[in-house]
Coordinates of C-alpha atoms in Angstrom, one line a residue:
M1 CA 0.0 0.0 0.0
G2 CA 1.2 3.5 -0.8
T3 CA 1.2 6.4 1.7
V4 CA -1.4 9.1 1.0
R5 CA 0.1 12.6 1.2
R6 CA -1.7 15.0 3.5
L7 CA -3.7 17.3 1.2
Q8 CA -4.8 20.9 2.0
M9 CA -8.5 20.8 1.2
S10 CA -11.9 21.6 2.6
P11 CA -13.7 19.0 4.8
F12 CA -16.0 18.5 1.8
W13 CA -13.2 17.4 -0.4
L14 CA -11.6 15.3 2.3
F15 CA -15.0 13.5 2.5
C16 CA -15.0 13.1 -1.3
L17 CA -11.4 11.7 -1.3
L18 CA -12.2 9.2 1.4
F19 CA -15.3 8.2 -0.5
I20 CA -13.6 7.5 -3.8
A21 CA -10.3 6.1 -2.5
G22 CA -11.7 2.8 -1.5
F23 CA -8.3 1.5 -0.4
A24 CA -8.2 4.3 2.2
F25 CA -11.7 4.3 3.6
R26 CA -15.1 2.9 2.8
F27 CA -18.5 4.0 4.0
L28 CA -20.8 1.7 5.9
W29 CA -23.6 0.3 3.7
M30 CA -26.7 2.3 4.0
K31 CA -30.1 0.5 3.8
V32 CA -32.1 2.1 1.0
P33 CA -35.5 0.6 0.1
P34 CA -35.7 0.1 -3.6
T35 CA -38.6 1.4 -5.7
P36 CA -41.4 -1.0 -6.3
Q37 CA -40.0 -1.8 -9.8
W38 CA -36.6 -2.5 -8.4
H39 CA -38.1 -4.5 -5.6
Y40 CA -39.9 -6.8 -8.0
W41 CA -37.0 -7.0 -10.5
L42 CA -34.3 -7.8 -7.9
H43 CA -36.3 -10.5 -6.3
T44 CA -37.5 -12.2 -9.5
A45 CA -34.5 -11.8 -11.9
P46 CA -32.7 -15.1 -12.7
H47 CA -29.3 -13.3 -12.7
I48 CA -29.0 -13.6 -8.9
N49 CA -29.4 -17.4 -8.8
S50 CA -25.9 -18.8 -8.2
S51 CA -26.8 -22.4 -7.7
P52 CA -24.5 -24.9 -9.5
A53 CA -27.5 -25.9 -11.7
S54 CA -28.1 -22.2 -12.6
V55 CA -24.4 -21.6 -13.4
E56 CA -24.2 -24.6 -15.6
Q57 CA -27.5 -23.7 -17.4
E58 CA -26.3 -20.2 -18.1
L59 CA -22.9 -21.5 -19.3
Q60 CA -24.7 -23.8 -21.8
T61 CA -26.9 -20.9 -22.9
L62 CA -24.0 -18.6 -23.5
M63 CA -22.1 -21.3 -25.5
K64 CA -25.1 -21.4 -27.8
V65 CA -25.1 -17.6 -28.1
I66 CA -21.5 -17.6 -29.3
E67 CA -21.7 -20.8 -31.4
W68 CA -19.6 -20.4 -34.6
P69 CA -19.5 -22.6 -37.7
V70 CA -16.6 -24.9 -37.9
P71 CA -14.9 -26.5 -41.0
P72 CA -16.1 -29.9 -41.8
G73 CA -12.7 -31.4 -41.1
P74 CA -9.0 -30.8 -41.0
T75 CA -8.0 -28.5 -43.8
E76 CA -4.6 -27.7 -45.3
Y77 CA -3.4 -24.2 -45.7
N78 CA -4.0 -24.2 -49.5
F79 CA -7.7 -24.9 -49.0
S80 CA -8.2 -22.2 -46.3
T81 CA -9.8 -18.9 -47.2
S82 CA -7.4 -16.4 -48.8
P83 CA -7.8 -12.7 -48.7
L84 CA -6.2 -12.5 -52.1
T85 CA -8.8 -14.5 -54.0
T86 CA -11.9 -13.7 -51.9
E87 CA -13.9 -10.7 -53.2
F88 CA -17.2 -8.9 -52.9
Q89 CA -19.7 -7.5 -55.4
L90 CA -22.7 -5.2 -55.2
L91 CA -26.1 -6.8 -54.9
F92 CA -29.1 -5.2 -56.6
P93 CA -27.4 -2.1 -58.1
R94 CA -29.6 0.9 -58.3
G95 CA -29.5 4.1 -60.2
A96 CA -29.6 6.2 -57.1
Y97 CA -29.1 5.6 -53.4
Y98 CA -30.7 7.7 -50.6
V99 CA -30.1 8.2 -46.9
G100 CA -32.1 5.7 -44.9
E101 CA -31.8 2.9 -47.5
Y102 CA -29.7 -0.2 -47.2
V103 CA -27.0 -1.3 -49.6
E104 CA -25.8 -4.9 -49.7
V105 CA -22.8 -6.7 -51.1
L106 CA -22.1 -10.4 -51.6
I107 CA -18.8 -11.8 -50.4
T108 CA -17.6 -14.9 -52.1
A109 CA -14.9 -16.8 -50.1
R110 CA -12.2 -18.6 -52.1
D111 CA -9.2 -20.6 -51.1
H112 CA -5.6 -20.0 -52.0
G113 CA -6.1 -21.8 -55.3
G114 CA -9.1 -19.6 -56.2
R115 CA -11.6 -22.3 -55.6
P116 CA -15.0 -21.2 -54.1
K117 CA -15.5 -22.4 -50.5
A118 CA -18.4 -24.7 -49.8
Y119 CA -18.8 -23.8 -46.1
G120 CA -18.8 -20.7 -43.9
G121 CA -17.2 -19.7 -40.6
D122 CA -14.9 -16.9 -41.9
Y123 CA -14.8 -13.7 -39.9
F124 CA -15.1 -10.5 -41.9
Q125 CA -15.3 -6.9 -40.6
A126 CA -17.1 -4.5 -42.9
K127 CA -17.5 -0.7 -43.0
L128 CA -19.0 2.0 -45.2
H129 CA -17.1 5.3 -45.0
S130 CA -16.4 8.7 -46.4
P131 CA -12.8 9.7 -45.8
T132 CA -13.3 13.3 -46.8
L133 CA -16.3 13.6 -44.5
K134 CA -14.6 11.7 -41.6
A135 CA -17.7 9.5 -41.6
G136 CA -18.0 5.8 -41.1
V137 CA -20.4 3.0 -40.1
T138 CA -20.1 -0.7 -39.5
G139 CA -21.8 -3.2 -41.8
S140 CA -23.6 -6.3 -40.6
V141 CA -22.3 -9.6 -42.1
T142 CA -24.5 -12.6 -42.5
D143 CA -22.9 -16.0 -43.0
H144 CA -24.9 -18.2 -45.4
R145 CA -22.7 -21.2 -44.4
N146 CA -22.0 -22.1 -48.0
G147 CA -18.9 -20.0 -48.6
T148 CA -20.9 -16.8 -49.3
Y149 CA -21.8 -13.9 -47.0
T150 CA -24.0 -10.8 -47.3
A151 CA -22.7 -7.5 -45.8
S152 CA -25.5 -5.0 -45.3
F153 CA -24.9 -1.2 -44.7
L154 CA -27.4 1.4 -43.6
L155 CA -26.9 4.7 -45.5
L156 CA -26.8 7.4 -42.9
W157 CA -25.3 10.5 -44.5
P158 CA -25.3 12.1 -48.0
G159 CA -22.1 12.3 -50.1
Q160 CA -19.6 10.0 -51.7
V161 CA -19.1 6.7 -49.8
E162 CA -17.0 3.6 -50.3
I163 CA -17.1 0.1 -48.9
S164 CA -14.2 -1.7 -47.2
I165 CA -14.2 -5.3 -46.0
R166 CA -11.3 -7.2 -44.4
L167 CA -10.9 -10.9 -43.7
V168 CA -9.9 -11.0 -40.0
H169 CA -9.6 -14.8 -39.9
S170 CA -10.4 -17.8 -42.1
S171 CA -12.7 -20.4 -40.6
E172 CA -9.7 -22.7 -40.5
A173 CA -7.7 -20.2 -38.4
I174 CA -10.7 -19.7 -36.1
A175 CA -10.9 -23.5 -35.5
V176 CA -7.3 -23.2 -34.2
L177 CA -8.0 -20.2 -32.0
K178 CA -11.0 -21.9 -30.5
D179 CA -9.1 -25.1 -29.7
K180 CA -6.1 -23.3 -28.2
R181 CA -8.4 -21.0 -26.1
E182 CA -10.0 -24.0 -24.4
T183 CA -7.1 -26.5 -24.2
R184 CA -4.0 -24.3 -23.6
P185 CA -4.6 -21.7 -21.0
D186 CA -0.9 -21.9 -20.3
K187 CA 0.0 -20.3 -23.6
V188 CA 0.1 -16.9 -21.9
Y189 CA 1.4 -16.9 -18.3
F190 CA 2.6 -14.6 -15.6
N191 CA 5.7 -14.1 -13.4
G192 CA 5.2 -14.4 -9.7
Y193 CA 7.5 -12.8 -7.2
F194 CA 8.1 -13.8 -3.6
D195 CA 9.9 -12.2 -0.6
G196 CA 13.1 -13.8 0.3
T197 CA 14.1 -15.1 -3.2
N198 CA 15.0 -13.8 -6.6
E199 CA 13.4 -16.9 -8.1
T200 CA 10.5 -16.0 -10.5
M201 CA 7.7 -18.5 -10.6
E202 CA 5.0 -19.2 -13.1
C203 CA 1.5 -18.0 -12.1
N204 CA -1.9 -18.3 -13.8
V205 CA -5.6 -18.7 -13.2
E206 CA -5.1 -22.4 -13.5
L207 CA -2.0 -24.6 -13.0
A208 CA -1.4 -28.3 -13.3
G209 CA 1.1 -30.3 -11.3
T210 CA 2.2 -30.5 -7.7
D211 CA 3.8 -27.9 -5.4
I212 CA 1.2 -25.3 -6.4
C213 CA 0.3 -22.3 -4.2
E214 CA -3.3 -21.3 -4.3
Y215 CA -4.5 -17.8 -3.3
P216 CA -8.3 -18.0 -3.0
D217 CA -10.6 -15.0 -2.6
P218 CA -13.4 -15.9 -0.2
Q219 CA -15.9 -13.3 -1.5
T220 CA -15.8 -14.2 -5.2
G221 CA -14.7 -17.8 -5.0
E222 CA -11.9 -17.1 -7.5
S223 CA -8.3 -18.3 -7.1
W224 CA -4.8 -17.4 -8.3
F225 CA -2.2 -20.0 -8.6
C226 CA 1.6 -20.0 -8.6
K227 CA 4.3 -22.6 -8.7
K228 CA 5.8 -22.9 -5.2
P229 CA 9.5 -21.7 -4.8
K230 CA 11.9 -24.3 -3.6
Q231 CA 12.7 -22.8 -0.2
I232 CA 10.1 -20.2 0.3
P233 CA 6.5 -20.6 1.7
C234 CA 3.5 -19.7 -0.3
N235 CA 2.6 -16.8 2.0
A236 CA 5.7 -15.0 0.8
Y237 CA 4.0 -14.1 -2.5
K238 CA 4.2 -10.4 -3.1
G239 CA 3.1 -9.7 -6.7
H240 CA 3.1 -10.5 -10.4
S241 CA 4.0 -9.1 -13.8
S242 CA 3.3 -10.1 -17.4
G243 CA 5.2 -13.2 -18.5
P244 CA 6.2 -14.6 -21.8
S245 CA 4.0 -16.6 -24.1
R246 CA 4.6 -20.2 -25.3
D247 CA 4.8 -21.2 -28.9
I248 CA 2.1 -23.8 -29.0
L249 CA 1.3 -23.8 -32.7
T250 CA 2.3 -26.5 -35.3
P251 CA 3.8 -25.1 -38.5
E252 CA 0.5 -25.8 -40.3
E253 CA -1.5 -23.9 -37.6
A254 CA 1.0 -21.0 -37.6
S255 CA 0.5 -20.6 -41.3
L256 CA -3.2 -20.2 -40.9
L257 CA -2.6 -17.4 -38.3
D258 CA 0.3 -15.7 -40.2
T259 CA 0.1 -11.9 -40.6
S260 CA 0.0 -12.4 -44.4
V261 CA -3.5 -13.9 -44.3
K262 CA -5.2 -12.2 -41.3
E263 CA -6.6 -8.7 -40.9
K264 CA -6.3 -8.2 -44.7
P265 CA -8.6 -6.3 -47.0
I266 CA -10.4 -8.3 -49.8
S267 CA -10.7 -7.0 -53.3
S268 CA -13.7 -5.7 -55.2
K269 CA -14.6 -3.8 -58.3
V270 CA -17.2 -1.9 -56.4
G271 CA -16.1 1.7 -56.5
A272 CA -17.2 4.8 -54.6
F273 CA -20.8 5.9 -55.2
M274 CA -23.0 8.9 -54.2
V275 CA -25.7 8.8 -51.6
L276 CA -28.4 11.5 -51.9
P277 CA -30.3 13.2 -49.1
P278 CA -33.4 11.4 -47.8
K279 CA -36.5 11.4 -50.0
N280 CA -38.6 12.4 -47.0
N281 CA -37.9 14.7 -44.0
N282 CA -35.5 12.9 -41.7
T283 CA -37.2 13.0 -38.2
D284 CA -35.0 12.4 -35.2
Y285 CA -36.9 9.5 -33.5
R286 CA -34.3 9.1 -30.7
G287 CA -35.2 9.6 -27.1
I288 CA -33.1 10.7 -24.2
C289 CA -30.1 8.6 -23.2
S290 CA -31.1 6.4 -20.3
S291 CA -30.1 2.9 -19.0
G292 CA -31.5 -0.3 -20.4
L293 CA -32.1 1.0 -23.9
P294 CA -31.8 -1.6 -26.7
I295 CA -28.8 -1.3 -29.0
P296 CA -29.8 -1.2 -32.7
E297 CA -27.6 -2.4 -35.6
P298 CA -25.6 -0.3 -36.3
S299 CA -25.5 1.4 -33.0
G300 CA -24.2 4.7 -34.5
F301 CA -21.9 6.3 -37.0
Y302 CA -19.2 8.9 -37.3
Y303 CA -19.8 12.1 -39.2
Q304 CA -17.3 14.9 -39.2
D305 CA -15.4 12.9 -36.5
L306 CA -18.4 13.0 -34.1
W307 CA -20.2 9.9 -33.1
Q308 CA -23.9 10.0 -33.8
S309 CA -25.6 7.4 -31.6
R310 CA -28.7 5.5 -32.9
V311 CA -29.5 4.4 -29.4
C312 CA -30.4 7.9 -28.1
R313 CA -29.9 11.6 -28.5
N314 CA -26.3 11.8 -27.6
R315 CA -24.4 15.1 -27.8
A316 CA -20.8 16.4 -27.9
F317 CA -19.0 18.0 -25.0
P318 CA -16.4 19.9 -27.0
T319 CA -14.9 22.2 -24.2
P320 CA -13.7 21.6 -20.7
P321 CA -16.5 23.7 -19.2
D322 CA -19.0 21.4 -21.0
V323 CA -17.5 18.4 -19.3
T324 CA -17.1 20.0 -15.9
D325 CA -20.7 21.3 -15.9
C326 CA -21.9 17.7 -16.5
L327 CA -19.6 16.1 -13.9
S328 CA -20.1 18.7 -11.2
G329 CA -21.0 16.9 -7.9
K330 CA -20.2 13.5 -9.3
V331 CA -18.0 10.7 -8.0
I332 CA -16.8 8.4 -10.8
Y333 CA -15.3 5.0 -10.3
M334 CA -13.6 3.4 -13.4
F335 CA -12.7 -0.2 -13.1
G336 CA -11.0 -2.1 -15.8
D337 CA -7.9 -2.3 -18.0
S338 CA -5.7 0.1 -20.0
T339 CA -8.6 1.1 -22.3
T340 CA -10.5 2.7 -19.3
Q341 CA -7.2 4.1 -18.1
Q342 CA -7.1 6.0 -21.4
W343 CA -10.4 7.6 -20.4
W344 CA -8.9 8.7 -17.0
N345 CA -5.8 10.0 -18.7
F346 CA -7.8 11.9 -21.3
L347 CA -10.0 13.6 -18.7
L348 CA -6.9 14.6 -16.7
S349 CA -5.3 16.2 -19.8
F350 CA -8.5 17.7 -21.1
I351 CA -9.7 19.4 -17.9
P352 CA -7.3 22.0 -16.6
T353 CA -8.9 22.1 -13.1
L354 CA -8.8 18.3 -12.7
Q355 CA -5.8 17.5 -10.5
R356 CA -4.0 14.2 -10.1
Q357 CA -3.6 13.2 -6.5
E358 CA -0.2 11.9 -5.6
L359 CA -0.8 8.5 -4.0
H360 CA 2.8 7.3 -4.5
M361 CA 1.6 4.4 -6.6
K362 CA 2.0 3.8 -10.3
P363 CA -0.6 2.1 -12.6
P364 CA -2.0 -0.5 -12.4
A365 CA -2.4 0.7 -8.8
P366 CA -5.5 2.9 -8.3
Q367 CA -5.2 6.5 -9.7
L368 CA -7.2 9.4 -8.3
A369 CA -8.0 12.9 -9.7
I370 CA -10.0 15.6 -8.0
D371 CA -11.5 18.8 -9.4
P372 CA -11.9 21.1 -6.3
T373 CA -13.3 23.9 -8.5
H374 CA -16.2 21.9 -9.9
T375 CA -16.5 19.4 -7.1
F376 CA -16.1 16.0 -8.7
A377 CA -13.6 13.2 -8.5
V378 CA -12.5 10.4 -10.8
Q379 CA -10.8 7.2 -9.8
W380 CA -9.4 4.5 -12.1
Q381 CA -8.5 1.1 -10.8
A382 CA -7.3 -2.0 -12.6
H383 CA -9.2 -5.2 -12.3
Q384 CA -7.8 -8.2 -10.5
K385 CA -5.6 -10.8 -12.2
P386 CA -5.2 -12.0 -14.9
L387 CA -3.6 -8.7 -15.9
T388 CA -0.9 -8.5 -18.5
M389 CA 0.6 -5.2 -17.3
Q390 CA 3.8 -4.3 -15.5
Y391 CA 4.6 -5.4 -12.0
S392 CA 1.7 -5.2 -9.6
D393 CA 1.9 -5.6 -5.8
K394 CA -0.7 -8.1 -4.5
E395 CA -2.2 -5.3 -2.4
E396 CA -2.8 -3.0 -5.3
L397 CA -5.2 -5.2 -7.3
H398 CA -8.7 -6.0 -6.2
Y399 CA -11.7 -7.9 -7.6
I400 CA -14.3 -5.5 -9.1
A401 CA -17.1 -7.3 -7.4
N402 CA -15.5 -6.8 -4.0
E403 CA -14.8 -3.1 -4.7
L404 CA -18.4 -2.5 -5.7
D405 CA -19.6 -4.2 -2.5
R406 CA -17.6 -1.6 -0.5
I407 CA -19.3 1.4 -2.1
G408 CA -21.9 2.9 0.2
G409 CA -25.5 3.5 -0.9
S410 CA -27.9 6.4 -1.2
K411 CA -25.4 8.8 -2.6
E412 CA -26.4 11.1 -5.5
G413 CA -23.9 11.5 -8.3
L414 CA -22.4 8.0 -8.1
V415 CA -21.2 6.8 -11.5
V416 CA -19.5 3.4 -12.1
V417 CA -17.7 2.4 -15.3
I418 CA -16.8 -1.3 -15.7
N419 CA -14.6 -2.8 -18.4
C420 CA -13.3 -6.3 -18.2
L421 CA -12.4 -8.2 -21.4
A422 CA -9.1 -7.9 -23.1
H423 CA -7.0 -9.7 -20.5
F424 CA -9.3 -12.8 -20.7
V425 CA -9.1 -13.5 -24.5
S426 CA -6.4 -16.2 -24.2
L427 CA -8.3 -18.1 -21.4
P428 CA -11.1 -20.7 -21.6
L429 CA -14.5 -19.0 -21.6
R430 CA -15.4 -20.4 -18.2
F431 CA -13.0 -18.1 -16.5
Y432 CA -14.5 -15.0 -18.1
I433 CA -18.1 -16.1 -17.4
R434 CA -17.2 -16.7 -13.8
R435 CA -15.7 -13.3 -13.5
L436 CA -18.7 -11.6 -15.1
R437 CA -21.1 -13.4 -12.8
T438 CA -19.5 -12.0 -9.7
I439 CA -19.4 -8.5 -11.2
R440 CA -23.0 -8.7 -12.3
E441 CA -24.2 -9.9 -8.9
S442 CA -22.3 -7.1 -7.2
V443 CA -23.8 -4.6 -9.6
L444 CA -27.3 -5.8 -8.6
R445 CA -26.4 -5.4 -4.9
L446 CA -25.0 -1.9 -5.5
M447 CA -28.2 -0.8 -7.4
K448 CA -30.3 -2.3 -4.6
R449 CA -28.5 0.0 -2.2
N450 CA -28.4 2.9 -4.6
P451 CA -31.1 2.7 -7.3
I452 CA -30.1 6.1 -8.7
A453 CA -26.5 5.1 -9.4
K454 CA -25.5 5.1 -13.0
V455 CA -23.6 2.0 -14.1
F456 CA -21.9 1.7 -17.4
I457 CA -20.4 -1.5 -19.0
K458 CA -17.9 -0.5 -21.6
S459 CA -17.7 -3.1 -24.4
G460 CA -14.4 -4.3 -25.8
N461 CA -12.3 -2.4 -28.4
T462 CA -11.4 -3.9 -31.7
G463 CA -7.8 -4.0 -32.8
Y464 CA -6.5 -6.8 -30.6
L465 CA -3.5 -7.8 -32.7
Y466 CA -1.2 -9.3 -30.0
T467 CA 0.2 -12.8 -29.8
H468 CA -2.5 -15.3 -28.9
G469 CA -5.1 -12.5 -29.2
S470 CA -7.6 -11.7 -31.9
D471 CA -10.7 -9.7 -32.7
W472 CA -12.5 -12.9 -33.1
L473 CA -11.6 -14.0 -29.5
S474 CA -12.6 -10.5 -28.3
L475 CA -15.9 -10.7 -30.3
Q476 CA -16.8 -13.9 -28.5
L477 CA -16.2 -12.3 -25.1
D478 CA -18.0 -9.1 -26.1
T479 CA -21.0 -11.2 -27.1
V480 CA -21.0 -13.0 -23.8
M481 CA -20.8 -9.7 -21.9
R482 CA -23.8 -8.3 -23.7
A483 CA -25.8 -11.4 -23.1
M484 CA -25.0 -11.5 -19.4
F485 CA -25.9 -7.9 -18.8
S486 CA -29.0 -7.8 -21.0
G487 CA -32.1 -7.0 -19.1
L488 CA -30.3 -5.1 -16.4
P489 CA -30.8 -1.3 -15.8
V490 CA -27.2 -0.6 -16.9
T491 CA -25.8 1.1 -20.0
I492 CA -23.7 -0.8 -22.4
L493 CA -21.4 1.6 -24.2
D494 CA -20.7 0.1 -27.6
A495 CA -17.0 0.9 -28.0
W496 CA -16.8 -2.1 -30.4
Q497 CA -18.4 -0.3 -33.3
M498 CA -16.8 3.1 -32.3
T499 CA -13.4 1.6 -32.7
S500 CA -14.1 -0.6 -35.8
C501 CA -15.5 2.0 -38.3
H502 CA -13.2 5.0 -37.7
Y503 CA -10.5 5.9 -40.2
E504 CA -7.7 5.7 -37.6
P505 CA -5.4 2.7 -37.7
H506 CA -6.9 -0.5 -36.2
Y507 CA -5.4 -0.6 -32.7
L508 CA -6.6 -1.8 -29.3
H509 CA -5.7 1.6 -27.8
P510 CA -7.4 4.1 -30.0
G511 CA -6.4 7.7 -30.5
P512 CA -7.7 10.8 -28.7
V513 CA -10.5 11.4 -31.2
I514 CA -12.1 8.0 -30.5
V515 CA -11.5 8.2 -26.8
K516 CA -13.2 11.6 -26.6
N517 CA -16.2 10.3 -28.5
E518 CA -16.5 7.3 -26.1
I519 CA -16.4 9.6 -23.1
D520 CA -18.9 12.0 -24.7
L521 CA -21.3 9.1 -25.2
M522 CA -21.0 8.2 -21.5
L523 CA -21.6 11.9 -20.5
S524 CA -24.8 11.9 -22.7
F525 CA -26.2 9.3 -20.3
I526 CA -25.1 11.2 -17.2
C527 CA -26.5 14.5 -18.3
Q528 CA -29.5 13.9 -20.4
K529 CA -31.2 16.5 -22.5

């Protein structure tokens, strides 16, 4: 634990600091009777059933939700889908296209010899965009499971547009990814450090063999495991860091996942075309931004570098005063990984009056910023292991569920942002589902104590290009997350589409333009108009 420097501030801000810095002080829970709606929902929702039968039933349901077509049998590289021979063409060409209409293209998958594929399972990402207008929207891809796919795009702005489609992975590569995800959780592992020795030990969420140290968490039921040092007891464990990855692929498997065949654009003779203004007056049907709203497809689009949500009437917060007016009186907890840390860092750099508090701890330890002028505070805190970041002391990482349970109730201005995805892509799905169950149940308990709290679940970003990582693996987790939090009065922020249809390079950690739009979308739900 770090030492908190004595700050010169009013009693009000000392109160705020103690409230947000959960590692320093937590309020006692306050009993707040829920509204009749909440009382009924919280006592009838199936989400709070944690019996073994319920857990197994949900697991089977989620596996069906993310079911993906598999190749009919082992396939050689030459018979796998090739981005060089796969192409798309326009379906039902028309003389004119108008805003509000759909345009569709047919994707024909072919192998490296140019032969048409007879089965589906390839993963494509599609977008329609206008570079000069800084506009873009994702397309919806339908797999016909016969080697052909339809990509559908909603036309949302007038002007010249073009279509781009990339093959993320062939179905053959996905079969490899799926197998290694479930059978080789050891492909990515962590370094464990112990007092009294320089020996570095392998750690993970699961370890086989003897002489294994287990570090269980009694509240969540999760455990962390490390191989035991030769002469040092298990209780000497002090922290962990990212470790190396194992080369677990055969030469044939490696060829299917080579950079020459993944994340590659496919060719087409479909050129740019003009979209005309709508035939009829375009009425804004969107309502105010509130929790629990359904997410349409697509969920929004960029125009002039601003995200236009189709979920609700979002708005931009272009200046620091716009943001501080919205956040005044708020206490914001951000739990997650480096993508939510980007939000914290952006706010710190964007708002001159927001001051970082020196807690003598570096990320991934908790980070705190306070704006005494506009009376709000923002804390970022990394989620508990697995966490592929720099060295973390065991006292600096906490389970999100446990942290939520320590937040007091009946406080106005409470905002919680949760992000938990990227660091689970290499692990079997059961570990991710177990983590989300504990988070979901703690969210329900929090909202029972504080029905007016605003809870946001940030979806995953696209652009996961690291070893043993993939946008397909991320998509699977993102789909699981949306299914597990559906029906709850929380807000799912669709960062997935916001990062996939922008013109910036495809990268897990997007640039400031995208980060600002993500934050503005959240603010639109906090300060409705």
